[in-house]
């Protein structure tokens, strides 16, 4: 199980110390929630923060762009040091635009992912599933940290895992929202590969919290 602590919940006054604790806990990735204030009603990080964290950590930089214009922002964050970019299918006017962005990301040898809001049917991305390296299932409504896990997400994870296996694909399933020891185990059992955890990691003993959901 890959754990990707979300820096949305990090104490930036202790960033260097907390990054060390994240690595001590065994996390392999760091998750960046980029919000533009339009696609979701919150405003978070720009590329300069990613550049700074990149200097302090050798973990995989997993960037989730919740923005209205993913075709513009994907290259910005790839240039800043992202190892993977995940964008929202709802931000694309059609599947052809999603395909173009996926191709752009993969052309830079980065991991290309697509994300869905909880209300978006999982089947809507099946036509482009073989062009994805990862699918991010939001288990809360995107925009703010600290929300409760939406239980119906487990069914969505399971259905997606079955479709991936049926087609013989190697697409990772990432889950973000309300992840803790209990929900993390449930997601793993449903077929998740990557768990994003923010509040649960950074509001508790960081190494211990990470190890409890691995």
Coordinates of N, CA, C and O in Angstrom, one line a residue, residues 8 32-47 63-74 76-77 86-88 90-92 117 142-144:
X8 N -1.9 19.4 2.5 CA -2.9 20.4 2.8 C -3.1 20.5 4.3 O -3.5 21.6 4.8
X32 N -0.1 16.7 -3.2 CA -0.4 18.2 -3.3 C -1.8 18.4 -3.9 O -2.1 18.0 -5.0
X33 N -2.6 19.1 -3.1 CA -4.0 19.5 -3.6 C -3.9 20.9 -4.1 O -3.9 21.8 -3.3
X34 N -3.9 21.0 -5.4 CA -3.8 22.4 -6.0 C -5.3 22.8 -6.3 O -6.0 22.1 -7.1
X35 N -5.7 23.9 -5.8 CA -7.1 24.4 -6.0 C -7.0 25.8 -6.5 O -6.2 26.7 -5.9
X36 N -7.8 26.2 -7.5 CA -7.7 27.5 -8.1 C -8.8 28.5 -7.6 O -8.8 29.6 -8.1
X37 N -9.7 28.1 -6.7 CA -10.7 29.0 -6.2 C -11.9 29.0 -7.2 O -12.9 29.8 -6.9
X38 N -11.9 28.3 -8.3 CA -12.9 28.3 -9.3 C -13.6 26.9 -9.4 O -14.8 26.8 -9.2
X39 N -12.7 25.9 -9.7 CA -13.3 24.6 -9.9 C -13.8 24.1 -8.5 O -14.8 23.4 -8.5
X40 N -13.1 24.4 -7.5 CA -13.6 24.2 -6.1 C -13.4 25.6 -5.4 O -12.6 26.4 -5.7
X41 N -14.2 25.8 -4.3 CA -14.2 27.0 -3.6 C -13.2 27.1 -2.5 O -13.4 27.2 -1.3
X42 N -11.9 26.9 -3.0 CA -10.8 27.1 -2.0 C -9.6 27.4 -2.9 O -9.5 27.1 -4.1
X43 N -8.6 28.0 -2.3 CA -7.4 28.4 -3.0 C -6.2 27.9 -2.2 O -6.1 28.1 -1.0
X44 N -5.3 27.1 -2.8 CA -4.2 26.5 -2.1 C -2.9 26.9 -2.6 O -2.4 28.0 -2.6
X45 N -2.2 25.9 -3.2 CA -0.7 26.0 -3.5 C -0.4 26.4 -4.9 O -1.1 25.9 -5.9
X46 N 0.7 27.1 -5.1 CA 1.2 27.4 -6.4 C 2.5 26.5 -6.6 O 2.9 25.8 -5.7
X47 N 3.1 26.7 -7.8 CA 4.2 25.8 -8.1 C 5.5 26.1 -7.3 O 6.3 25.2 -7.1
X63 N 0.7 15.3 -7.6 CA 0.0 16.5 -7.7 C -1.4 16.4 -8.3 O -1.6 15.9 -9.4
X64 N -2.4 16.8 -7.5 CA -3.8 16.7 -7.9 C -4.3 18.1 -8.1 O -4.4 18.9 -7.2
X65 N -4.5 18.4 -9.4 CA -5.0 19.7 -9.8 C -6.5 19.8 -9.9 O -7.1 19.3 -10.8
X66 N -7.1 20.5 -8.9 CA -8.5 20.8 -9.0 C -8.7 22.2 -9.5 O -8.9 23.1 -8.8
X67 N -8.6 22.3 -10.8 CA -8.6 23.6 -11.5 C -9.5 23.5 -12.7 O -9.8 22.5 -13.3
X68 N -9.9 24.7 -13.2 CA -10.8 24.8 -14.4 C -10.0 24.5 -15.7 O -10.7 24.2 -16.7
X69 N -8.7 24.8 -15.7 CA -8.0 24.7 -16.9 C -6.8 23.7 -16.7 O -5.6 24.2 -16.6
X70 N -7.1 22.4 -16.7 CA -6.0 21.5 -16.4 C -4.9 21.4 -17.5 O -3.7 21.2 -17.2
X71 N -5.3 21.7 -18.8 CA -4.3 21.7 -19.8 C -3.3 22.8 -19.6 O -2.1 22.7 -20.0
X72 N -3.6 23.9 -19.0 CA -2.7 25.0 -18.7 C -1.8 24.6 -17.5 O -0.6 24.8 -17.5
X73 N -2.5 24.2 -16.4 CA -1.8 24.0 -15.2 C -0.9 22.7 -15.1 O 0.1 22.7 -14.4
X74 N -1.3 21.7 -15.9 CA -0.5 20.5 -15.8 C 1.0 20.7 -16.2 O 1.9 20.3 -15.4
X76 N 2.7 23.5 -15.9 CA 3.2 24.4 -14.9 C 3.8 23.6 -13.7 O 4.9 23.8 -13.2
X77 N 3.0 22.6 -13.2 CA 3.4 21.8 -12.1 C 4.4 20.7 -12.5 O 5.2 20.3 -11.6
X86 N -2.7 14.5 -11.6 CA -4.0 14.0 -11.7 C -5.0 15.2 -11.9 O -4.9 16.2 -11.1
X87 N -5.8 15.1 -12.9 CA -6.8 16.2 -13.1 C -8.2 15.7 -13.1 O -8.4 14.5 -13.2
X88 N -9.1 16.6 -13.1 CA -10.5 16.1 -13.0 C -11.2 16.0 -14.3 O -11.1 16.9 -15.2
X90 N -14.2 16.2 -14.8 CA -15.3 17.2 -14.9 C -14.8 18.5 -15.4 O -15.6 19.4 -15.8
X91 N -13.5 18.7 -15.4 CA -12.9 20.0 -15.9 C -12.7 20.0 -17.4 O -12.3 21.0 -18.0
X92 N -13.0 18.8 -18.0 CA -12.8 18.7 -19.4 C -14.1 18.8 -20.2 O -15.1 18.3 -19.7
X117 N -15.3 13.4 -9.0 CA -16.0 13.8 -7.8 C -16.9 12.6 -7.4 O -17.2 11.7 -8.2
X142 N -14.5 17.4 -3.1 CA -13.2 18.1 -3.2 C -13.4 19.6 -2.8 O -14.4 20.2 -3.0
X143 N -12.3 20.1 -2.1 CA -12.3 21.5 -1.8 C -11.7 21.8 -0.4 O -10.9 22.7 -0.2
X144 N -12.0 20.9 0.6 CA -11.5 21.2 1.9 C -11.1 19.9 2.6 O -11.7 18.8 2.4

